[in-house]
Coordinates of C-alpha atoms in Angstrom, one line a residue:
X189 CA -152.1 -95.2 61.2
X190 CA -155.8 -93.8 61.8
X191 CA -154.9 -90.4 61.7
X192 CA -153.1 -90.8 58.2
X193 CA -155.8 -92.6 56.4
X194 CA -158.5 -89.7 57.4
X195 CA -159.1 -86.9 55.0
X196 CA -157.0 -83.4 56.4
X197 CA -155.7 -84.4 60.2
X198 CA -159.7 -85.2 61.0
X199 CA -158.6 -85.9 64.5
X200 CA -157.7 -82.6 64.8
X201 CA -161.3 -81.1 64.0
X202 CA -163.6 -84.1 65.0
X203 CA -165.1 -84.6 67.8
X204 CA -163.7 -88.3 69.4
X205 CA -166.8 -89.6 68.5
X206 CA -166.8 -89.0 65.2
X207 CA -163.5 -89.6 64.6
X208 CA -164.5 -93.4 66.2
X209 CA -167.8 -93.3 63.7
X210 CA -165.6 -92.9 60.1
X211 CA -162.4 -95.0 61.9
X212 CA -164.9 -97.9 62.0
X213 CA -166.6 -98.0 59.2
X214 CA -163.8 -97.7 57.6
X215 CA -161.7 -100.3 58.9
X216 CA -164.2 -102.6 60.0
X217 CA -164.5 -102.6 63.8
X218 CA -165.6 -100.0 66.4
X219 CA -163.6 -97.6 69.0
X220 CA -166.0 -98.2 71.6
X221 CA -166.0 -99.3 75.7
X222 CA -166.4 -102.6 76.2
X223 CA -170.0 -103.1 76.9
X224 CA -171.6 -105.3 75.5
X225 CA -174.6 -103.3 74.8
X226 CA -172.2 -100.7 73.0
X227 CA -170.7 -102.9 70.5
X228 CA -173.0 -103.2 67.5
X229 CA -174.0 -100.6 64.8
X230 CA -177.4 -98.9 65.7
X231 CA -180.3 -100.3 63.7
X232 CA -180.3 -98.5 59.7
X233 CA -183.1 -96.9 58.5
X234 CA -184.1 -95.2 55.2
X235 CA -182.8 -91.8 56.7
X236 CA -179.2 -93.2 57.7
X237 CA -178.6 -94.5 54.0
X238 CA -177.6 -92.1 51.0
X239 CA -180.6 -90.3 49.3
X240 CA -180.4 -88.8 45.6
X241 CA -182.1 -86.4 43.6
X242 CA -184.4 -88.0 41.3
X243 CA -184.5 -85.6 37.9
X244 CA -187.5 -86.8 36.4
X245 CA -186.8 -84.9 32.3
X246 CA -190.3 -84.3 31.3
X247 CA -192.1 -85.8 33.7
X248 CA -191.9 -88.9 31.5
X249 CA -192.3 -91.1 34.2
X250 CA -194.6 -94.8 34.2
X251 CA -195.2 -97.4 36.6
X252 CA -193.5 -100.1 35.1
X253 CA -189.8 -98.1 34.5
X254 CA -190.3 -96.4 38.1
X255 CA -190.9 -99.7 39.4
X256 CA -187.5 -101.0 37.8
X257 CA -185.2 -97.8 38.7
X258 CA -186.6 -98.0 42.3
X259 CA -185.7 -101.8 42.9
X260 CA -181.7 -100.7 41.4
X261 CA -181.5 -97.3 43.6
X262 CA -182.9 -99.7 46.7
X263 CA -180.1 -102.9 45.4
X264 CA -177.5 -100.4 45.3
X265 CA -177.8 -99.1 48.7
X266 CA -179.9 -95.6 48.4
X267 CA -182.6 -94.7 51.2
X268 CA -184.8 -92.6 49.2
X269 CA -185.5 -90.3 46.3
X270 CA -186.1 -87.0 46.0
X271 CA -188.6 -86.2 42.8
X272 CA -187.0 -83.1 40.6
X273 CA -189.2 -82.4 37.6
X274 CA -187.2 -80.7 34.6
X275 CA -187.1 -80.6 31.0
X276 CA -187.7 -82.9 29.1
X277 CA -185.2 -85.2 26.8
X278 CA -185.5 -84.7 22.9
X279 CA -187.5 -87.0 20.9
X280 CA -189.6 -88.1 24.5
X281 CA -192.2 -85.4 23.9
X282 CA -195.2 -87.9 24.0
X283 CA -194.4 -89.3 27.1
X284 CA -194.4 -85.8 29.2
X285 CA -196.9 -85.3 31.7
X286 CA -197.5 -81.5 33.2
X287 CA -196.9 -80.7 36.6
X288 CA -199.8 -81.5 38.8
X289 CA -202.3 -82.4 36.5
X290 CA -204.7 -85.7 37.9
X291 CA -201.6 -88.1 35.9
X292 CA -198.8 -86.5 37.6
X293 CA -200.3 -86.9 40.6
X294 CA -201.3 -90.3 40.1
X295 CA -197.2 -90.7 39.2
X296 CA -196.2 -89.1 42.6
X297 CA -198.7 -91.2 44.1
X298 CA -197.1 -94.7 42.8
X299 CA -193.5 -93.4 43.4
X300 CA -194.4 -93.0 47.2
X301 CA -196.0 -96.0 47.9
X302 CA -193.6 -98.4 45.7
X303 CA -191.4 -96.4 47.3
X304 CA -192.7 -97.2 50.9
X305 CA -192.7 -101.4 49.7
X306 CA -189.0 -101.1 48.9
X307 CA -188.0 -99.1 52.3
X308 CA -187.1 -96.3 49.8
X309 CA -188.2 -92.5 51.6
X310 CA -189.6 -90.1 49.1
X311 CA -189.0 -86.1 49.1
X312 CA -190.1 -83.7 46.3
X313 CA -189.2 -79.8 45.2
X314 CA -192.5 -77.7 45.8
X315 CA -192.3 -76.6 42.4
X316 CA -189.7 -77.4 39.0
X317 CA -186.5 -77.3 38.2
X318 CA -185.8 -74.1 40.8
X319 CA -186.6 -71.9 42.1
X320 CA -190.2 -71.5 43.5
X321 CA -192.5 -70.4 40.6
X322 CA -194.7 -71.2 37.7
X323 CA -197.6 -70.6 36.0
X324 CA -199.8 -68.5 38.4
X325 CA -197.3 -66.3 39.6
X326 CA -198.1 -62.6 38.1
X327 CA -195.5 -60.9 36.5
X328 CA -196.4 -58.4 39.4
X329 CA -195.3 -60.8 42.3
X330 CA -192.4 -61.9 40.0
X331 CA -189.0 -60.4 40.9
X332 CA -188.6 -56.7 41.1
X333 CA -186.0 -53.8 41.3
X334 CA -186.3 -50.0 41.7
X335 CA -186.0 -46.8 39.7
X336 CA -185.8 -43.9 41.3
X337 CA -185.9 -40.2 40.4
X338 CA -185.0 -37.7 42.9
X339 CA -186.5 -34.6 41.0
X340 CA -190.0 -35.9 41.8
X341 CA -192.6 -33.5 43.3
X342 CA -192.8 -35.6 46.7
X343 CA -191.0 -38.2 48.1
X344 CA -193.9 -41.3 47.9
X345 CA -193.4 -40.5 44.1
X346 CA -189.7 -40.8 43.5
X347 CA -189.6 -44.8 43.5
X348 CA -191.2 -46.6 41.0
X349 CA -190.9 -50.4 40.2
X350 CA -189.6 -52.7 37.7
X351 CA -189.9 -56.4 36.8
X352 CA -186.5 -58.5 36.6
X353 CA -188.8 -60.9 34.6
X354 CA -187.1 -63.8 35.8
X355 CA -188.1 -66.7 35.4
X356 CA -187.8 -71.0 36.6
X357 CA -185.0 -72.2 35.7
X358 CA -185.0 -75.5 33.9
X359 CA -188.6 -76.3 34.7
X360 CA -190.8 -79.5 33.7
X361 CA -193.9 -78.9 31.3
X362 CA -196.4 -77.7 33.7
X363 CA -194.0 -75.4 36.1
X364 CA -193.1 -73.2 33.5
X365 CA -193.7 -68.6 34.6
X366 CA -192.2 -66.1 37.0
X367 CA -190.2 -67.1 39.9
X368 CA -191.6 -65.8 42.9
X369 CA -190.9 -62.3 44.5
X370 CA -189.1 -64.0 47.3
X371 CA -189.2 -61.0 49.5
X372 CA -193.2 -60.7 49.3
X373 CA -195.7 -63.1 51.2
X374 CA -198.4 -62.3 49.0
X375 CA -196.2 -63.9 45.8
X376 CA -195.4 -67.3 48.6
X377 CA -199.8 -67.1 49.6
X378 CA -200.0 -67.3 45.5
X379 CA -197.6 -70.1 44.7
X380 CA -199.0 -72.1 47.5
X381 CA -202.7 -71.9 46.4
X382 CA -201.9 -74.2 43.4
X383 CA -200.4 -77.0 46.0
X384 CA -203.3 -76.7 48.1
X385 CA -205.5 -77.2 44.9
X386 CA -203.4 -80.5 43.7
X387 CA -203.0 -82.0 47.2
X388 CA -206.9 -81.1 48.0
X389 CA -207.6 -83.7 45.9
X390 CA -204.8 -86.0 46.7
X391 CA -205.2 -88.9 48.3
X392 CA -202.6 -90.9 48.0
X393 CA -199.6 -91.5 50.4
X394 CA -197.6 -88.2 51.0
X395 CA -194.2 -87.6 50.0
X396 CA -191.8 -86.9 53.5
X397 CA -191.0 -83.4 52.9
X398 CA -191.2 -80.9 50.6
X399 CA -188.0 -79.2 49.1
X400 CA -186.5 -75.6 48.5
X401 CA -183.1 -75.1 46.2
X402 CA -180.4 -72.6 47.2
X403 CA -181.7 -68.6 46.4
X404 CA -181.0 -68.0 42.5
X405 CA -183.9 -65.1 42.1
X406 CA -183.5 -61.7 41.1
X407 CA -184.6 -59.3 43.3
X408 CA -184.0 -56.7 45.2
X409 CA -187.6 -54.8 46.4
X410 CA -191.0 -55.5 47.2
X411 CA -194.4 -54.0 46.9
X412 CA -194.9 -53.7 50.1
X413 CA -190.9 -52.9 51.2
X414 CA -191.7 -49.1 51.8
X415 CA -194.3 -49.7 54.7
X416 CA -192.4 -52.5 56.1
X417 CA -189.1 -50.3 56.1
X418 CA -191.3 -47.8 58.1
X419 CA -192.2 -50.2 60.6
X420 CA -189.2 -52.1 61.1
X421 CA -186.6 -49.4 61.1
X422 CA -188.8 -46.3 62.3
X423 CA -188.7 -44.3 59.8
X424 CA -189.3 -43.6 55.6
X425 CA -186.7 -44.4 53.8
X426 CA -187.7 -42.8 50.9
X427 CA -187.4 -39.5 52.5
X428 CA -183.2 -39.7 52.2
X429 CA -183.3 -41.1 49.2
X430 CA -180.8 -38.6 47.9
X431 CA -178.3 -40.2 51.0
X432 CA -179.3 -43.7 50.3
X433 CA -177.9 -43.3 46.7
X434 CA -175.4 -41.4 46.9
X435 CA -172.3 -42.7 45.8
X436 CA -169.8 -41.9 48.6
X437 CA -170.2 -44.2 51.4
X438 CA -170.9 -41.7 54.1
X439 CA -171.8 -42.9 58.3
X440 CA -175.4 -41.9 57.2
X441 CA -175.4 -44.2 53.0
X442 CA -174.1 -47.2 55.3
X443 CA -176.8 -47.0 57.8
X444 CA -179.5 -46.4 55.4
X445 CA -177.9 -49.4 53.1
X446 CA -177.9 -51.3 56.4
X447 CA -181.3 -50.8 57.2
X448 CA -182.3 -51.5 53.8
X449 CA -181.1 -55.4 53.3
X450 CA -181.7 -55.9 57.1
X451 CA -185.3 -54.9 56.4
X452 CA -185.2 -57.4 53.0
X453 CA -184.1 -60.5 55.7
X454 CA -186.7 -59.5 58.1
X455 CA -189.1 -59.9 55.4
X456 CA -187.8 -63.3 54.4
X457 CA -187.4 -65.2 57.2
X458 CA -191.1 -63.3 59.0
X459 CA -193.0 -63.1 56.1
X460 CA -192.4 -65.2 53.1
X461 CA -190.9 -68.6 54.3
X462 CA -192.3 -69.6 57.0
X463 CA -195.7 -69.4 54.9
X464 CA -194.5 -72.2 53.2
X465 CA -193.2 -74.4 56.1
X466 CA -196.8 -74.3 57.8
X467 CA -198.3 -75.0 54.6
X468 CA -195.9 -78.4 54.5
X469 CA -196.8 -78.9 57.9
X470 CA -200.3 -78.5 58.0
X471 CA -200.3 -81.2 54.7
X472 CA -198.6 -83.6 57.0
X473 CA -194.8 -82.8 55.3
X474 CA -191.5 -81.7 56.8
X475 CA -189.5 -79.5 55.0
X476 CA -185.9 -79.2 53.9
X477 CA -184.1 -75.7 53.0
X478 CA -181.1 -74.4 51.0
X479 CA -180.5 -70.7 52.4
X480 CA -177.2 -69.9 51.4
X481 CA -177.2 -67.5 48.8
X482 CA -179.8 -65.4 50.2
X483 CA -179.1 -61.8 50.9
X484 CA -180.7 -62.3 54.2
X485 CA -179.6 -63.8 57.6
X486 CA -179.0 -67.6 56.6
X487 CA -178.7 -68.9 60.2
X488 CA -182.3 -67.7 60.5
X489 CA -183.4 -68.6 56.9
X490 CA -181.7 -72.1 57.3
X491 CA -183.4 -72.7 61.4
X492 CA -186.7 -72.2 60.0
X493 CA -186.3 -75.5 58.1
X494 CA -187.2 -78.9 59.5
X495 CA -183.6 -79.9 57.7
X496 CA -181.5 -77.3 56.9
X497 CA -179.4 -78.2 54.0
X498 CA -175.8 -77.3 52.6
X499 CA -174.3 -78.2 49.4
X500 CA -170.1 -78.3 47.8
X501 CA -169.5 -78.1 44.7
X502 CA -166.9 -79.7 41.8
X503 CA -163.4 -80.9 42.8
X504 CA -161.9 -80.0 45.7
X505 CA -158.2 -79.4 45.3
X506 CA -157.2 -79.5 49.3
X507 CA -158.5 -83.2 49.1
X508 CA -156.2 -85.7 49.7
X509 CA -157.4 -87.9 47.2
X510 CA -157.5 -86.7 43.6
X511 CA -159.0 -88.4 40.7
X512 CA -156.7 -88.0 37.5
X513 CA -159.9 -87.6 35.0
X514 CA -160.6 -83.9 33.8
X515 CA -158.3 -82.1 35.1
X516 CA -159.3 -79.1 33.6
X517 CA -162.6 -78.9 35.0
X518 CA -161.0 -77.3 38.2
X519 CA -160.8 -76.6 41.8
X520 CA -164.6 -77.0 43.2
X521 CA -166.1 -74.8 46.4
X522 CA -166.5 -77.3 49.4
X523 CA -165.5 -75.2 52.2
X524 CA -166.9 -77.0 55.9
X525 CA -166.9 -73.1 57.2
X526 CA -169.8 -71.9 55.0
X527 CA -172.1 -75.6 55.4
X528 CA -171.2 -75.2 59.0
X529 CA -174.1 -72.4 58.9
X530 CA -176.3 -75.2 57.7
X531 CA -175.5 -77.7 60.5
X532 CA -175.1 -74.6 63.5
X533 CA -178.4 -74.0 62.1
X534 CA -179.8 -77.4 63.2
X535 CA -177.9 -77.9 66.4
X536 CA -178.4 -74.7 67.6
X537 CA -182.2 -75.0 66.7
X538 CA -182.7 -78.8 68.2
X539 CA -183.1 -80.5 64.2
X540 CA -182.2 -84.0 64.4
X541 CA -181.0 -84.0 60.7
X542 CA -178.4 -81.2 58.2
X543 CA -178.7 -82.6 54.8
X544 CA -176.7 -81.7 51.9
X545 CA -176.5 -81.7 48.0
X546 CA -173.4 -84.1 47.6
X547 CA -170.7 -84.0 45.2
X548 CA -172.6 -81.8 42.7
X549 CA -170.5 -81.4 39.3
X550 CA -167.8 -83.2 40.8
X551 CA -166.5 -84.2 37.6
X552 CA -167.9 -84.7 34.2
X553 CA -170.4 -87.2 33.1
X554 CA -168.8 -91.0 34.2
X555 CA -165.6 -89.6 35.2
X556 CA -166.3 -89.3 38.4
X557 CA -164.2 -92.3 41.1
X558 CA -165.5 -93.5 44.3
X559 CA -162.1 -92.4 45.9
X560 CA -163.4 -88.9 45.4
X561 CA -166.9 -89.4 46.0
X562 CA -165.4 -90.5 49.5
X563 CA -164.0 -88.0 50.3
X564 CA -166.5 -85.1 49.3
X565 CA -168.7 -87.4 51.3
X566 CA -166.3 -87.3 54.4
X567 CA -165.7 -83.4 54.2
X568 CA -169.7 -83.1 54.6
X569 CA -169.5 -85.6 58.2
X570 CA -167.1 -83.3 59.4
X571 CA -169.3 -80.2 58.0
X572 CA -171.6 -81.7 60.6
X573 CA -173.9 -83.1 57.8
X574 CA -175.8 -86.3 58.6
X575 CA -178.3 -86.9 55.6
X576 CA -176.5 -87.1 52.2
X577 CA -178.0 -86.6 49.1
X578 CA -176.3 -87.5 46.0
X579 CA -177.0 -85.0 43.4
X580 CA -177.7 -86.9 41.9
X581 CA -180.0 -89.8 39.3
X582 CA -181.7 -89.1 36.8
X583 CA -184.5 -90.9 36.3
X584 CA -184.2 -92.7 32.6
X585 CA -186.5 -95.6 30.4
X586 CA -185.1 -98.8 29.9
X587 CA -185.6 -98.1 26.2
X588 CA -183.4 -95.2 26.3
X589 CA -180.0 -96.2 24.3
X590 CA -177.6 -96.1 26.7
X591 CA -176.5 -93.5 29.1
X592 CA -179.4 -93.1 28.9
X593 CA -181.0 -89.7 29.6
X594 CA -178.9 -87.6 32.1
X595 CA -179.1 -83.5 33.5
X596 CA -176.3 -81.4 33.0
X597 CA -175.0 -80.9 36.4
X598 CA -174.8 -84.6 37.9
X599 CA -172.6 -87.2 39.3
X600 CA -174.1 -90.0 37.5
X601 CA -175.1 -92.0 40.7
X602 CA -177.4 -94.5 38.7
X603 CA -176.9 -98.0 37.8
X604 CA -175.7 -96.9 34.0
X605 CA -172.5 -95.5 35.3
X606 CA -169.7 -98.1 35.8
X607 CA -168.8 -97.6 39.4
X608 CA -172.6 -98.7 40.0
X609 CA -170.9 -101.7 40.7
X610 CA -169.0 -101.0 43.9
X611 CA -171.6 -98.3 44.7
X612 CA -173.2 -100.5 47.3
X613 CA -170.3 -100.5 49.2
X614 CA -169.3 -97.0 49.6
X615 CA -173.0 -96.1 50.4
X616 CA -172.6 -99.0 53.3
X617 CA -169.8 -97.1 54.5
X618 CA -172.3 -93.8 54.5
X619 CA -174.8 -96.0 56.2
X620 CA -172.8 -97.3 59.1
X621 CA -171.4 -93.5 59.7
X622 CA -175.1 -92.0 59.5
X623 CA -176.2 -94.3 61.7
X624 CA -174.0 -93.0 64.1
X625 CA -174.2 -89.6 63.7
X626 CA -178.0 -89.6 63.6
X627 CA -178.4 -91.4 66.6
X628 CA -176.5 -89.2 68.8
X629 CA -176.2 -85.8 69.7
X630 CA -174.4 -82.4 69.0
X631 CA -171.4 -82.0 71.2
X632 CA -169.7 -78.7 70.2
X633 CA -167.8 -76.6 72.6
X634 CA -168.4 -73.3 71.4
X635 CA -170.8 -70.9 70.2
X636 CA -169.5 -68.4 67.7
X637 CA -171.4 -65.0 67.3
X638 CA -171.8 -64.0 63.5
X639 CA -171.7 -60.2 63.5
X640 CA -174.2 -60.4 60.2
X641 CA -174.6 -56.4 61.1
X642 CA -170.9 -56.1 60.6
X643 CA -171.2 -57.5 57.1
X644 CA -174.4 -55.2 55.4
X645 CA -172.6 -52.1 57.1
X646 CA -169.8 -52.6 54.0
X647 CA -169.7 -49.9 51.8
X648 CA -171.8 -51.0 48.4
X649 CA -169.5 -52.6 45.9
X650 CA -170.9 -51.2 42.8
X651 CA -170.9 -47.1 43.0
X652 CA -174.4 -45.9 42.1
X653 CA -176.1 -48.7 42.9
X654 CA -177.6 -48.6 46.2
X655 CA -180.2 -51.5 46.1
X656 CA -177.0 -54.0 45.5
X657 CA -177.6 -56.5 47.9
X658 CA -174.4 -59.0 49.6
X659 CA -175.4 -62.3 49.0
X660 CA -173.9 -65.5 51.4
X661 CA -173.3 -67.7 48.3
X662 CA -171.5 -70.8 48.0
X663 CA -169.5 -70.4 45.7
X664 CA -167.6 -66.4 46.4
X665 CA -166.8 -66.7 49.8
X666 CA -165.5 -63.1 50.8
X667 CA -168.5 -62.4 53.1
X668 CA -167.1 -64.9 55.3
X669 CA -163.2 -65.2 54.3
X670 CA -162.9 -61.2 54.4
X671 CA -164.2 -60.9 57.7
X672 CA -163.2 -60.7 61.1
X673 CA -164.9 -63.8 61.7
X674 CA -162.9 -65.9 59.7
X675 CA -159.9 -65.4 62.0
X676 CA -161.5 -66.9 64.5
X677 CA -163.5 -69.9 62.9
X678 CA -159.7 -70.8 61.7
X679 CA -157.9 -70.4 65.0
X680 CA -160.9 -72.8 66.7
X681 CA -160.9 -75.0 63.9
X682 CA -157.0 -75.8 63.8
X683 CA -157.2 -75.6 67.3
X684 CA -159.3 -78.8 67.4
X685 CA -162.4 -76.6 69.0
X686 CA -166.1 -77.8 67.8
X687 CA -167.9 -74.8 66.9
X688 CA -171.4 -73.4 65.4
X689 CA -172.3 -70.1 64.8
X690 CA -175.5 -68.4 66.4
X691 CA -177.3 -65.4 65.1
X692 CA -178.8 -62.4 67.0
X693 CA -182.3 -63.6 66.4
X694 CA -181.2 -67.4 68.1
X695 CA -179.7 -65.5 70.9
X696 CA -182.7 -63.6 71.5
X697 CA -185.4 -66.3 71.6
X698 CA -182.7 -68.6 73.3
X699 CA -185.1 -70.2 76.4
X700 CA -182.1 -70.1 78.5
X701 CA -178.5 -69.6 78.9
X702 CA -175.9 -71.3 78.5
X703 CA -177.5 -72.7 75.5
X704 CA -177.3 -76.9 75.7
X705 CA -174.1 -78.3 75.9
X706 CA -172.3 -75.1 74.5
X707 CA -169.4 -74.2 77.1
X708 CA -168.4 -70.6 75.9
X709 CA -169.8 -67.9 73.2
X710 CA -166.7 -66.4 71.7
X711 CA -167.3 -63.1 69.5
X712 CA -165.0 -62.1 67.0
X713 CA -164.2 -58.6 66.4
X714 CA -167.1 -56.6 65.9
X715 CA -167.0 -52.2 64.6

């Protein structure tokens, strides 16, 4: 009877104690021994209850409607907020406040502290909309590409640059410019001088962490990517520049390709991001991280992240519970295999908590059913998530005719959507299995190797174009499903085998071996 109410054979992929976590809050009672010490639910906290993002359009936030919206998020079961400033709504333009002017912070600084009196936790995106950016950012730290010309007199000449001249996407008055160059640490030292000047002054109660979206930018070089090429790889790659973009994928255009995007990671996770962790740390914040999409190593990109987090996509059509509104909108991308590199990332790394954006788009506004919502929420447990976030509420006036004002891109968790009403009930259910999951420990059997090498030695997928870069994205999955790899994340998964993956750089700063509780490091086929 268990095994058929759980979404896909769980018992054949879940750990036992898992399984026992989502039987029991389920049906009401607990697969545990008989102590009586072992009986009860462990004590909730704000962490082991759902979380949302908080759009706030415009920054048209005050005191008295963030006071109201708090005390409904907190009734109807959430355990914190995180602050997303956007655009604003239409015909609200005298209520917008800019981004980190003395008001917004005065806003930030009564949305933690009511916050704190209702037991609610408060995050924040360092920046708008997404991704990192805004107003300081130079067009020259911005995103960049290459021209090249292979008839110039030397080589140090050939390579010029180019702006993509891309800019935040749907940002708040205030965090409007050039996204970042997210490949160059001088572009992260420049975004993060405008924080330090706003939380210099700040003395209010912090925010818990501090947030970055999944990588949307557009770029594929870096002022200083010649001279770190050099010293990475050993020698200039702009002295086979006639190999490197040549369109026939010779031994020689693979390695040089190879070399190229390996370089672009190293930069990434060495360079640029961690710059922005110590800044969070240093002001007394954690910080959660969406890596997939970046062309560099996400294992690394993800570990570097106090929480790493995942995110799935829209409707899901191998769930075993289907809603029957819109069915046009289509299948969604909620694959465990690609947010398993969010929660490996955390195990393997000693991270108590993988957080995810939940049940993003999942259907259109006020069509979406809690039967769903379920079980996007359960395919995310056994993703090895632990910290939900809704994605999400937006954060509206009470004098705003009803529903309100809403972004694009949400499941309307918020007290104007009908199923507000039974909300509280499905985020107990979240609470109890949190709880659980939180207060324990990885247990996975095996360690799988991803052969990341494997994947930028593929011949470039757009002749002519050498600076293409492969992107781990969530929603095209062929740099996992047409690998090697995937053969053998499939086999352990059917198989019943708990599994992360581990990257080279893991394995090489691993203290000791074996790794924790990890009984075996299987490698799939490697060239």
């Amino acid at each position: 009877m268990i095994s058929a109410t759980l979404p896909f054979s769980l018992r054949a992929v879940l750990p036992s104690c898992i399984c026992a976590c989502i039987c029991a809050a389920v049906f009401g009672f607990a697969t545990l021994a008989a102590e009586p010490d072992l009986l009860g639910w462990p004590a909730q906290s704000r962490e082991s209850r759902p979380w949302a993002y908080n759009w706030w359009p415009g920054s048209a936030v005050d005191r008295e409607n963030l006071a109201r919206e708090f005390k409904r998020y907190r009734e109807g079961g959430l355990g914190g907020i995180h602050i997303v400033p956007i655009y604003g709504a239409k015909g609200a333009e005298g209520r917008y406040i800019n981004y980190l002017t003395p008001k917004w912070m005065e806003m930030l600084h009564f949305a933690v502290e009511e916050g704190n009196r209702l037991d609610l936790g408060v995050d924040m995106t360092t920046g708008t909309g997404w991704c990192f950016g805004g107003p300081n950012i130079p067009e020259e730290q911005g995103g960049m590409t290459a021209v090249f010309n292979l008839k110039a007199a030397a080589a140090d000449e050939a390579i010029r640059t180019k702006s993509t001249r891309m800019r935040v996407k749907r940002p708040s008055p205030g965090g409007e410019g050039y996204m970042i160059n997210p490949f160059y640490g001088k572009a992260m030292e420049t975004f993060l001088s405008r924080f330090t000047g706003a939380f210099g002054q700040y003395t209010g109660p912090l925010p818990r962490a501090m947030y970055h979206d999944s990588y949307e930018y557009n770029s594929r070089w870096s002022p200083d990517l010649l001279p770190e090429f050099e010293k990475r790889r050993g020698y200039r790659l702009q002295e086979h520049l006639a190999e490197f973009l040549t369109a026939k994928p010779t031994d020689t255009t693979v390695r040089l390709r190879h070399d190229f995007q390996e370089t672009l990671s190293d930069m990434m996770v060495e360079n640029v991001f961690p710059q922005w962790v110590e800044w969070c740390h240093a002001h007394k914040m954690i910080t959660r991280n969406q890596a997939h999409g970046a062309p560099g190593n996400i294992l690394d990109l993800y570990a570097l992240a106090d929480i790493p987090e995942t995110e799935m996509f829209g409707r899901g059509e191998r769930d075993p519970l289907v809603s029957r509104f819109d069915e046009d909108f289509g299948a969604g991308d909620r694959d465990p295999f690609i947010s398993k590199f969010a929660s490996s990332a955390a195990h393997v790394a000693g991270h108590k908590l993988v957080s995810s954006e939940t049940c993003t788009w999942m259907a259109e506004h006020f069509c979406e059913t809690l039967e769903e919502t379920k079980c996007f929420v359960d395919r995310m447990f056994v993703s090895g998530v632990n910290h939900m976030f809704y994605h999400g509420t937006c954060y509206s006036p009470d004098d705003a005719a009803w529903p309100g004002w809403v972004f694009y891109a949400a499941t309307e968790m918020n007290p104007r959507n009908a199923i507000w009403h039974d909300v509280p009930t499905l985020n107990a259910y979240i609470a109890r299995c949190q709880s659980i999951l939180q207060g324990g420990r990885p247990d996975n059997d095996v360690l799988v190797y991803w052969p990341i090498h494997d994947l930028w030695s593929m011949p470039q997928r757009k002749p002519g174009d050498a600076t293409e870069i492969i992107q781990c994205v969530v929603h095209n999955k062929q740099w996992i499903t047409a690998q090697p790899i995937h053969a053998t994340i499939s086999q352990l998964w059917t198989s019943g085998w708990g599994f992360d993956y581990i990257s080279d750089r893991q394995i090489t700063h691993a203290k000791s071996w074996p790794l924790g509780s990890y009984r075996a490091l299987a490698v799939p086929p490697t060239a």
